[in-house]
CSV table of C-alpha atoms in Angstrom, one decimal:
chain,number,residue,atom,x,y,z
A,17,LEU,CA,87.6,106.2,130.1
A,18,LYS,CA,87.1,103.1,132.4
A,19,GLY,CA,90.5,102.6,134.1
A,20,LEU,CA,92.4,104.7,131.6
A,21,HIS,CA,93.5,108.2,132.7
A,22,ASP,CA,96.0,110.7,130.9
A,23,VAL,CA,96.9,108.0,128.2
A,24,ARG,CA,98.2,108.9,124.7
A,25,ILE,CA,98.6,106.6,121.9
A,26,LYS,CA,99.6,107.1,118.4
A,27,PHE,CA,98.5,104.7,115.7
A,28,GLU,CA,100.9,105.2,112.8
A,29,LYS,CA,101.8,101.8,111.6
A,30,PRO,CA,99.9,99.2,109.5
A,31,LEU,CA,99.9,97.0,112.7
A,32,THR,CA,99.7,98.0,116.3
A,33,ALA,CA,100.0,95.5,119.0
A,34,ILE,CA,98.6,96.6,122.5
A,35,MET,CA,100.1,94.6,125.1
A,36,GLY,CA,99.7,94.7,128.9
A,37,VAL,CA,98.6,92.6,131.9
A,38,ASN,CA,95.0,91.6,132.7
A,39,GLY,CA,93.0,94.9,133.5
A,40,ALA,CA,95.3,97.2,132.1
A,41,GLY,CA,92.6,98.7,129.7
A,42,LYS,CA,93.8,97.1,126.3
A,43,THR,CA,90.2,96.1,125.4
A,44,THR,CA,88.9,99.6,126.4
A,45,VAL,CA,91.1,101.1,123.7
A,46,ILE,CA,89.8,98.7,121.0
A,47,HIS,CA,86.1,99.4,122.1
A,48,ALA,CA,86.7,102.9,122.1
A,49,LEU,CA,88.3,102.8,118.5
A,50,ALA,CA,85.4,100.8,117.2
A,51,CYS,CA,82.8,103.6,118.1
A,52,ILE,CA,84.5,106.7,116.8
A,53,TYR,CA,83.7,106.4,113.0
A,54,ARG,CA,80.6,105.9,110.8
A,55,PRO,CA,80.7,103.7,107.7
A,56,ASP,CA,81.9,105.1,104.5
A,57,GLU,CA,79.2,104.1,102.1
A,58,SER,CA,81.0,105.6,99.0
A,59,LYS,CA,80.9,103.2,95.8
A,60,THR,CA,84.8,103.9,95.0
A,61,ASP,CA,86.0,100.9,96.7
A,62,GLN,CA,85.1,97.2,96.5
A,63,GLY,CA,84.6,95.2,99.8
A,64,THR,CA,82.2,94.7,102.5
A,65,LEU,CA,80.9,97.9,104.0
A,66,GLY,CA,82.2,98.8,107.5
A,67,GLU,CA,80.3,98.2,110.9
A,68,ASP,CA,78.5,100.8,112.7
A,69,HIS,CA,79.3,100.3,116.4
A,70,HIS,CA,78.0,102.6,119.2
A,71,PHE,CA,79.3,103.2,122.6
A,72,PRO,CA,76.5,101.5,124.8
A,73,GLU,CA,77.5,98.0,122.9
A,74,PHE,CA,80.7,98.3,124.7
A,75,PHE,CA,80.2,100.6,127.7
A,76,VAL,CA,76.9,99.3,129.0
A,77,PRO,CA,75.2,101.6,131.6
A,78,ASN,CA,74.7,99.3,134.9
A,79,THR,CA,74.1,99.4,138.5
A,80,ASP,CA,77.9,100.1,139.2
A,81,ALA,CA,78.7,102.1,136.1
A,82,LEU,CA,76.9,104.6,134.2
A,83,TRP,CA,80.2,105.8,132.4
A,84,LYS,CA,79.2,109.6,133.2
A,85,GLY,CA,82.2,111.6,133.1
A,86,SER,CA,83.9,109.3,130.4
A,87,LYS,CA,86.0,111.3,127.9
A,88,PHE,CA,88.6,111.0,125.4
A,89,HIS,CA,90.1,112.9,122.4
A,90,VAL,CA,90.9,111.7,118.7
A,91,VAL,CA,93.1,113.5,116.3
A,92,ASN,CA,92.9,112.2,112.7
A,93,LYS,CA,95.5,112.8,110.0
A,94,THR,CA,94.2,112.6,106.4
A,95,ALA,CA,96.3,111.9,103.4
A,96,MET,CA,96.2,114.5,100.7
A,97,LYS,CA,96.8,114.2,96.9
A,98,ASN,CA,100.2,115.9,97.1
A,99,ASN,CA,101.4,113.0,99.5
A,100,GLU,CA,101.2,115.4,102.5
A,101,TRP,CA,99.3,115.0,105.8
A,102,LYS,CA,96.6,117.2,107.1
A,103,VAL,CA,96.1,117.1,110.8
A,104,GLN,CA,92.3,117.3,111.7
A,105,ASP,CA,90.9,119.2,114.6
A,106,SER,CA,90.7,117.3,117.8
A,107,ARG,CA,87.4,115.6,118.4
A,108,VAL,CA,85.9,115.0,121.9
A,109,TYR,CA,83.9,111.9,122.6
A,110,SER,CA,82.4,112.0,125.9
A,111,LYS,CA,79.4,111.0,128.1
A,112,ASP,CA,78.5,114.0,130.5
A,113,PHE,CA,74.7,113.0,130.9
A,114,ASP,CA,72.5,110.3,129.3
A,115,ARG,CA,74.0,110.1,125.9
A,116,TRP,CA,77.5,109.9,124.4
A,117,ALA,CA,78.4,112.9,122.2
A,118,PRO,CA,78.8,114.1,119.5
A,119,ARG,CA,75.9,112.4,117.6
A,120,TYR,CA,76.7,109.4,115.4
A,121,SER,CA,75.7,111.1,112.3
A,122,SER,CA,78.5,113.7,112.8
A,123,ARG,CA,81.3,111.0,113.3
A,124,PRO,CA,84.2,111.0,110.5
A,125,LYS,CA,83.6,108.5,107.8
A,126,ARG,CA,85.8,105.4,107.8
A,127,ASN,CA,85.1,101.8,107.6
A,128,VAL,CA,85.8,100.0,110.8
A,129,TYR,CA,85.7,96.2,111.4
A,130,TYR,CA,85.6,94.6,115.0
A,131,ILE,CA,86.6,91.0,115.8
A,132,GLY,CA,85.9,90.3,119.6
A,133,ILE,CA,86.6,87.0,121.7
A,134,ASP,CA,83.0,86.0,121.0
A,135,SER,CA,84.5,84.6,117.8
A,136,CYS,CA,86.3,82.2,119.9
A,137,LEU,CA,83.2,80.3,120.7
A,138,PRO,CA,83.0,77.1,118.5
A,139,GLU,CA,80.1,76.9,116.3
A,140,ILE,CA,79.0,73.5,117.8
A,141,GLU,CA,78.5,75.3,121.2
A,142,LYS,CA,76.0,77.8,119.7
A,143,LYS,CA,73.8,75.0,118.3
A,144,THR,CA,70.9,73.8,120.6
A,145,ALA,CA,70.1,71.0,118.3
A,146,THR,CA,70.9,67.4,119.4
A,147,SER,CA,69.5,65.6,116.5
A,148,ARG,CA,71.4,65.2,113.1
A,149,ILE,CA,71.9,68.6,111.5
A,150,ILE,CA,71.5,68.4,107.8
A,151,TYR,CA,72.9,71.4,105.9
A,152,THR,CA,73.6,72.2,102.2
A,153,SER,CA,76.9,73.1,101.0
A,154,ASN,CA,78.2,75.3,98.1
A,155,LYS,CA,81.9,75.9,97.0
A,156,ARG,CA,83.1,79.5,97.5
A,157,SER,CA,84.9,80.4,94.3
A,158,ASP,CA,85.0,84.1,94.2
A,159,LYS,CA,88.5,85.7,94.3
A,160,ALA,CA,88.4,86.7,98.1
A,161,SER,CA,87.5,83.4,99.1
A,162,LYS,CA,90.4,81.9,97.3
A,163,LYS,CA,92.8,84.5,99.1
A,164,VAL,CA,91.3,83.5,102.5
A,165,LEU,CA,91.9,79.8,101.6
A,166,GLU,CA,95.5,80.5,100.5
A,167,ALA,CA,96.3,82.7,103.6
A,168,ALA,CA,94.8,80.3,106.1
A,169,ALA,CA,96.5,77.3,104.7
A,170,TYR,CA,99.6,79.1,105.1
A,171,VAL,CA,98.9,80.3,108.6
A,172,LEU,CA,97.6,77.0,109.8
A,173,ASN,CA,99.8,74.6,107.8
A,174,LYS,CA,96.8,72.9,106.3
A,175,ASP,CA,96.2,71.4,102.8
A,176,TYR,CA,93.1,73.4,102.1
A,177,GLU,CA,91.5,72.9,98.5
A,178,VAL,CA,88.2,74.6,98.8
A,179,LEU,CA,86.4,76.9,101.1
A,180,ILE,CA,82.7,76.0,101.6
A,181,ASP,CA,79.5,77.9,102.6
A,182,ASN,CA,77.2,75.7,104.5
A,183,LEU,CA,73.6,76.7,105.2
A,184,TYR,CA,71.3,75.3,108.0
A,185,GLN,CA,68.0,77.1,109.1
A,186,ASN,CA,69.1,80.5,107.5
A,187,HIS,CA,72.3,80.4,109.4
A,188,HIS,CA,75.7,80.4,107.3
A,189,PHE,CA,78.7,78.8,108.7
A,190,LEU,CA,82.1,77.9,107.0
A,191,GLY,CA,83.6,74.5,105.9
A,192,VAL,CA,86.7,73.4,104.0
A,193,HIS,CA,87.8,70.6,101.7
A,194,THR,CA,91.3,69.4,102.0
A,195,HIS,CA,93.6,68.0,99.1
A,196,SER,CA,93.9,64.7,101.3
A,197,GLY,CA,90.1,64.1,101.0
A,198,LEU,CA,88.7,65.5,104.3
A,199,LYS,CA,85.5,67.7,104.4
A,200,TYR,CA,84.3,69.3,107.7
A,201,SER,CA,82.4,72.3,108.7
A,202,SER,CA,83.0,74.7,111.4
A,203,LEU,CA,80.9,72.4,113.5
A,204,SER,CA,83.8,69.9,113.7
A,205,MET,CA,86.5,72.6,113.3
A,206,GLY,CA,89.2,73.4,115.9
A,207,THR,CA,88.6,76.8,117.5
A,208,GLY,CA,91.7,78.5,116.7
A,209,GLU,CA,91.3,77.3,113.1
A,210,GLN,CA,87.8,78.8,112.9
A,211,ARG,CA,88.8,82.2,114.4
A,212,THR,CA,91.9,82.3,112.0
A,213,ILE,CA,89.7,81.9,109.0
A,214,LYS,CA,87.1,84.5,110.5
A,215,ILE,CA,90.1,87.1,111.0
A,216,LEU,CA,91.4,86.6,107.5
A,217,GLU,CA,88.0,86.9,106.0
A,218,LYS,CA,87.3,90.1,107.8
A,219,VAL,CA,90.5,91.6,106.7
A,220,ILE,CA,90.6,90.5,103.2
A,221,ASN,CA,87.0,91.7,102.5
A,222,ALA,CA,87.7,95.0,104.2
A,223,ARG,CA,87.7,98.0,102.0
A,224,ALA,CA,90.9,99.9,101.5
A,225,TYR,CA,92.0,102.4,104.2
A,226,SER,CA,89.9,101.0,106.8
A,227,LEU,CA,90.4,100.2,110.4
A,228,VAL,CA,90.5,96.5,111.7
A,229,LEU,CA,90.2,95.8,115.4
A,230,ILE,CA,91.1,92.4,116.9
A,231,ASP,CA,90.7,91.7,120.5
A,232,GLU,CA,93.0,89.0,122.0
A,233,ILE,CA,94.6,87.7,118.7
A,234,ASP,CA,96.7,85.2,120.3
A,235,LEU,CA,93.7,83.2,121.9
A,236,LEU,CA,93.7,79.5,120.9
A,237,LEU,CA,96.6,79.7,118.5
A,238,HIS,CA,99.9,78.0,118.6
A,239,VAL,CA,102.8,80.5,118.7
A,240,SER,CA,104.0,79.4,115.1
A,241,ALA,CA,100.5,80.1,113.7
A,242,LEU,CA,100.4,83.4,115.6
A,243,GLN,CA,103.6,84.5,114.0
A,244,ARG,CA,102.5,83.5,110.5
A,245,LEU,CA,99.0,85.2,111.1
A,246,ILE,CA,100.8,88.4,111.9
A,247,GLU,CA,103.0,88.1,108.8
A,248,LYS,CA,99.9,87.7,106.8
A,249,LEU,CA,98.0,90.7,108.3
A,250,TYR,CA,100.9,92.8,107.7
A,251,GLU,CA,101.0,91.9,104.0
A,252,PHE,CA,97.3,92.6,103.8
A,253,ALA,CA,97.5,95.8,105.9
A,254,THR,CA,100.4,97.3,103.5
A,255,SER,CA,98.8,96.3,100.3
A,256,LYS,CA,95.3,97.7,101.1
A,257,HIS,CA,96.4,100.7,103.3
A,258,LEU,CA,94.6,99.1,106.3
A,259,GLN,CA,95.4,99.9,110.0
A,260,ILE,CA,95.2,96.9,112.0
A,261,VAL,CA,95.0,97.2,115.8
A,262,PHE,CA,95.0,94.2,118.0
A,263,THR,CA,95.4,93.4,121.8
A,264,THR,CA,97.4,90.5,123.0
A,265,HIS,CA,98.8,88.9,126.1
A,266,SER,CA,101.5,87.1,124.3
A,267,LEU,CA,105.2,88.0,124.7
A,268,ASP,CA,106.1,86.0,121.6
A,269,VAL,CA,104.7,89.2,119.6
A,270,LEU,CA,107.6,91.0,120.6
Protein backbone atom coordinates (compact mmCIF):
# COMPACT_ATOMS: atom_id res chain seq x y z
CA LEU A 1 0.00 0.00 0.00
CA LYS A 2 1.91 3.02 -1.33
CA GLY A 3 5.35 2.74 0.32
CA LEU A 4 4.27 0.23 2.99
CA HIS A 5 5.17 -3.43 2.66
CA ASP A 6 4.91 -6.29 5.16
CA VAL A 7 3.73 -4.01 7.99
CA ARG A 8 1.65 -5.20 10.93
CA ILE A 9 0.07 -2.77 13.40
CA LYS A 10 -2.16 -3.47 16.40
CA PHE A 11 -4.57 -0.78 17.57
CA GLU A 12 -5.49 -1.83 21.10
CA LYS A 13 -5.36 1.36 23.16
CA PRO A 14 -7.67 4.39 23.46
CA LEU A 15 -4.91 6.49 21.84
CA THR A 16 -2.33 5.38 19.27
CA ALA A 17 0.40 7.69 17.98
CA ILE A 18 1.99 6.83 14.63
CA MET A 19 5.43 8.40 14.58
CA GLY A 20 8.13 8.46 11.92
CA VAL A 21 10.19 10.50 9.51
CA ASN A 22 8.72 12.17 6.43
CA GLY A 23 7.65 9.66 3.81
CA ALA A 24 7.53 6.72 6.23
CA GLY A 25 3.83 6.07 5.48
CA LYS A 26 2.15 7.49 8.58
CA THR A 27 -0.62 9.26 6.68
CA THR A 28 -1.11 6.22 4.43
CA VAL A 29 -2.16 4.21 7.49
CA ILE A 30 -4.60 6.94 8.54
CA HIS A 31 -6.09 7.13 5.03
CA ALA A 32 -6.53 3.36 4.84
CA LEU A 33 -8.26 3.24 8.22
CA ALA A 34 -10.66 5.98 7.12
CA CYS A 35 -12.04 3.76 4.35
CA ILE A 36 -12.53 0.35 5.97
CA TYR A 37 -15.89 0.99 7.70
CA ARG A 38 -19.31 2.35 6.75
CA PRO A 39 -21.34 4.55 9.10
CA ASP A 40 -23.43 2.86 11.77
CA GLU A 41 -26.83 4.53 11.48
CA SER A 42 -28.37 2.87 14.54
CA LYS A 43 -30.36 5.23 16.78
CA THR A 44 -29.05 3.72 20.02
CA ASP A 45 -26.39 6.37 20.56
CA GLN A 46 -26.36 10.15 20.50
CA GLY A 47 -23.83 12.09 18.51
CA THR A 48 -22.96 12.98 14.94
CA LEU A 49 -23.21 10.17 12.40
CA GLY A 50 -19.84 8.96 11.12
CA GLU A 51 -18.33 9.88 7.76
CA ASP A 52 -18.38 7.64 4.69
CA HIS A 53 -14.90 7.81 3.13
CA HIS A 54 -13.94 5.96 -0.06
CA PHE A 55 -10.48 4.98 -1.26
CA PRO A 56 -10.37 7.31 -4.31
CA GLU A 57 -10.53 10.28 -1.90
CA PHE A 58 -7.08 9.40 -0.58
CA PHE A 59 -5.63 7.13 -3.27
CA VAL A 60 -6.42 9.18 -6.35
CA PRO A 61 -5.57 7.39 -9.65
CA ASN A 62 -3.09 9.50 -11.57
CA THR A 63 -0.48 9.33 -14.32
CA ASP A 64 2.17 7.87 -12.02
CA ALA A 65 0.01 5.65 -9.83
CA LEU A 66 -3.20 3.74 -10.49
CA TRP A 67 -2.79 1.86 -7.18
CA LYS A 68 -3.36 -1.51 -8.86
CA GLY A 69 -1.91 -4.28 -6.74
CA SER A 70 -2.56 -2.42 -3.49
CA LYS A 71 -3.69 -4.74 -0.72
CA PHE A 72 -4.01 -4.86 3.06
CA HIS A 73 -5.81 -7.03 5.61
CA VAL A 74 -7.88 -5.95 8.62
CA VAL A 75 -8.80 -8.13 11.61
CA ASN A 76 -11.47 -6.70 13.93
CA LYS A 77 -12.20 -7.78 17.47
CA THR A 78 -15.76 -7.33 18.74
CA ALA A 79 -16.64 -6.92 22.43
CA MET A 80 -19.25 -9.45 23.54
CA LYS A 81 -21.83 -9.15 26.34
CA ASN A 82 -19.84 -11.55 28.56
CA ASN A 83 -16.85 -9.15 28.48
CA GLU A 84 -14.95 -11.44 26.12
CA TRP A 85 -13.63 -10.58 22.67
CA LYS A 86 -14.62 -12.27 19.44
CA VAL A 87 -12.00 -12.19 16.69
CA GLN A 88 -13.65 -11.65 13.31
CA ASP A 89 -12.42 -13.15 10.05
CA SER A 90 -9.67 -11.24 8.29
CA ARG A 91 -10.99 -8.89 5.60
CA VAL A 92 -8.97 -8.05 2.50
CA TYR A 93 -9.09 -4.58 0.96
CA SER A 94 -7.45 -4.43 -2.44
CA LYS A 95 -7.41 -2.88 -5.88
CA ASP A 96 -6.72 -5.52 -8.51
CA PHE A 97 -8.47 -3.79 -11.43
CA ASP A 98 -10.42 -0.53 -11.73
CA ARG A 99 -12.28 -0.63 -8.42
CA TRP A 100 -11.35 -1.25 -4.82
CA ALA A 101 -12.83 -4.36 -3.20
CA PRO A 102 -14.92 -5.29 -1.34
CA ARG A 103 -17.95 -3.18 -2.17
CA TYR A 104 -18.48 -0.31 0.24
CA SER A 105 -21.92 -1.60 1.22
CA SER A 106 -20.37 -4.78 2.62
CA ARG A 107 -17.89 -3.06 4.93
CA PRO A 108 -18.36 -3.53 8.69
CA LYS A 109 -20.37 -0.83 10.44
CA ARG A 110 -18.46 1.61 12.60
CA ASN A 111 -18.55 5.38 12.80
CA VAL A 112 -15.34 7.02 11.61
CA TYR A 113 -14.27 10.66 11.84
CA TYR A 114 -11.27 12.03 9.94
CA ILE A 115 -9.41 15.30 10.60
CA GLY A 116 -6.86 16.08 7.89
CA ILE A 117 -4.28 18.81 7.57
CA ASP A 118 -6.72 20.91 5.53
CA SER A 119 -8.21 21.88 8.91
CA CYS A 120 -5.01 23.88 9.46
CA LEU A 121 -5.96 26.38 6.76
CA PRO A 122 -7.09 29.62 8.42
CA GLU A 123 -10.70 30.55 7.69
CA ILE A 124 -9.58 33.95 6.41
CA GLU A 125 -7.56 32.28 3.65
CA LYS A 126 -10.64 30.38 2.47
CA LYS A 127 -12.52 33.61 1.82
CA THR A 128 -12.38 35.45 -1.49
CA ALA A 129 -14.27 38.50 -0.22
CA THR A 130 -12.15 41.63 0.17
CA SER A 131 -14.94 43.92 1.37
CA ARG A 132 -16.56 43.89 4.79
CA ILE A 133 -17.89 40.49 5.88
CA ILE A 134 -21.11 40.86 7.87
CA TYR A 135 -22.25 37.70 9.63
CA THR A 136 -24.95 36.85 12.15
CA SER A 137 -23.91 35.33 15.47
CA ASN A 138 -25.70 32.94 17.81
CA LYS A 139 -24.49 31.59 21.13
CA ARG A 140 -24.11 27.82 21.30
CA SER A 141 -25.58 26.65 24.59
CA ASP A 142 -25.99 22.90 24.01
CA LYS A 143 -24.22 20.47 26.33
CA ALA A 144 -21.66 19.34 23.73
CA SER A 145 -20.65 22.93 22.93
CA LYS A 146 -20.09 23.62 26.62
CA LYS A 147 -17.80 20.58 26.81
CA VAL A 148 -15.88 21.79 23.75
CA LEU A 149 -15.50 25.24 25.30
CA GLU A 150 -14.25 23.90 28.64
CA ALA A 151 -11.78 21.51 27.01
CA ALA A 152 -10.48 24.16 24.59
CA ALA A 153 -10.02 26.65 27.44
CA TYR A 154 -7.93 24.09 29.31
CA VAL A 155 -5.83 23.05 26.31
CA LEU A 156 -5.15 26.59 25.05
CA ASN A 157 -5.08 28.33 28.44
CA LYS A 158 -7.80 30.78 27.35
CA ASP A 159 -10.59 32.42 29.37
CA TYR A 160 -13.39 31.39 27.00
CA GLU A 161 -16.92 32.18 28.14
CA VAL A 162 -19.16 31.28 25.17
CA LEU A 163 -18.80 29.40 21.89
CA ILE A 164 -20.41 31.19 18.94
CA ASP A 165 -21.87 30.00 15.65
CA ASN A 166 -21.38 32.61 12.92
CA LEU A 167 -23.31 32.47 9.63
CA TYR A 168 -22.18 34.17 6.43
CA GLN A 169 -23.63 33.29 3.00
CA ASN A 170 -24.79 29.83 4.16
CA HIS A 171 -21.35 29.09 5.61
CA HIS A 172 -20.94 28.40 9.33
CA PHE A 173 -17.73 29.23 11.15
CA LEU A 174 -16.99 29.33 14.84
CA GLY A 175 -16.32 32.22 17.16
CA VAL A 176 -15.72 32.83 20.86
CA HIS A 177 -16.46 35.30 23.64
CA THR A 178 -13.98 35.54 26.50
CA HIS A 179 -14.50 36.54 30.13
CA SER A 180 -12.15 39.47 29.53
CA GLY A 181 -14.56 40.91 26.93
CA LEU A 182 -12.96 39.81 23.67
CA LYS A 183 -15.22 38.64 20.84
CA TYR A 184 -13.74 37.21 17.65
CA SER A 185 -14.49 34.66 14.95
CA SER A 186 -12.26 32.09 13.28
CA LEU A 187 -11.57 34.74 10.62
CA SER A 188 -9.32 36.38 13.22
CA MET A 189 -8.40 33.27 15.19
CA GLY A 190 -4.95 31.76 15.48
CA THR A 191 -4.68 28.67 13.29
CA GLY A 192 -3.63 26.34 16.11
CA GLU A 193 -6.53 27.64 18.19
CA GLN A 194 -8.96 27.06 15.32
CA ARG A 195 -7.76 23.52 14.71
CA THR A 196 -7.77 22.55 18.39
CA ILE A 197 -11.43 23.54 18.70
CA LYS A 198 -12.26 21.60 15.51
CA ILE A 199 -10.53 18.48 16.85
CA LEU A 200 -12.33 18.72 20.20
CA GLU A 201 -15.68 19.28 18.45
CA LYS A 202 -15.20 16.16 16.34
CA VAL A 203 -14.21 14.00 19.32
CA ILE A 204 -16.87 15.27 21.71
CA ASN A 205 -19.65 14.90 19.11
CA ALA A 206 -18.46 11.46 17.97
CA ARG A 207 -20.68 8.52 18.81
CA ALA A 208 -19.46 6.02 21.39
CA TYR A 209 -17.16 3.20 20.17
CA SER A 210 -16.12 5.23 17.13
CA LEU A 211 -12.75 5.58 15.41
CA VAL A 212 -11.26 9.10 15.24
CA LEU A 213 -8.32 9.75 12.90
CA ILE A 214 -6.15 12.87 13.15
CA ASP A 215 -3.35 13.61 10.71
CA GLU A 216 -0.39 15.60 12.10
CA ILE A 217 -1.86 16.36 15.51
CA ASP A 218 1.09 18.55 16.51
CA LEU A 219 0.78 21.01 13.61
CA LEU A 220 0.70 24.65 14.75
CA LEU A 221 0.51 23.76 18.45
CA HIS A 222 2.86 24.81 21.23
CA VAL A 223 4.27 21.77 23.02
CA SER A 224 2.41 22.56 26.27
CA ALA A 225 -0.91 22.82 24.39
CA LEU A 226 -0.15 19.56 22.59
CA GLN A 227 0.41 17.78 25.91
CA ARG A 228 -2.85 19.08 27.31
CA LEU A 229 -4.72 18.20 24.10
CA ILE A 230 -3.52 14.59 24.27
CA GLU A 231 -4.53 14.50 27.94
CA LYS A 232 -8.06 15.62 27.01
CA LEU A 233 -8.29 13.22 24.07
CA TYR A 234 -7.39 10.33 26.36
CA GLU A 235 -10.07 11.45 28.81
CA PHE A 236 -12.78 11.51 26.12
CA ALA A 237 -11.55 8.30 24.48
CA THR A 238 -11.77 6.31 27.71
CA SER A 239 -15.14 7.75 28.78
CA LYS A 240 -16.75 7.16 25.35
CA HIS A 241 -14.88 3.96 24.41
CA LEU A 242 -13.32 5.66 21.38
CA GLN A 243 -10.19 4.70 19.51
CA ILE A 244 -8.17 7.75 18.48
CA VAL A 245 -5.27 7.27 16.07
CA PHE A 246 -3.05 10.21 15.15
CA THR A 247 0.16 10.86 13.26
CA THR A 248 2.90 13.12 14.55
CA HIS A 249 6.47 14.26 13.99
CA SER A 250 6.80 15.55 17.54
CA LEU A 251 9.24 13.68 19.76
CA ASP A 252 7.55 15.44 22.68
CA VAL A 253 4.70 12.93 22.31
CA LEU A 254 7.04 10.35 23.81
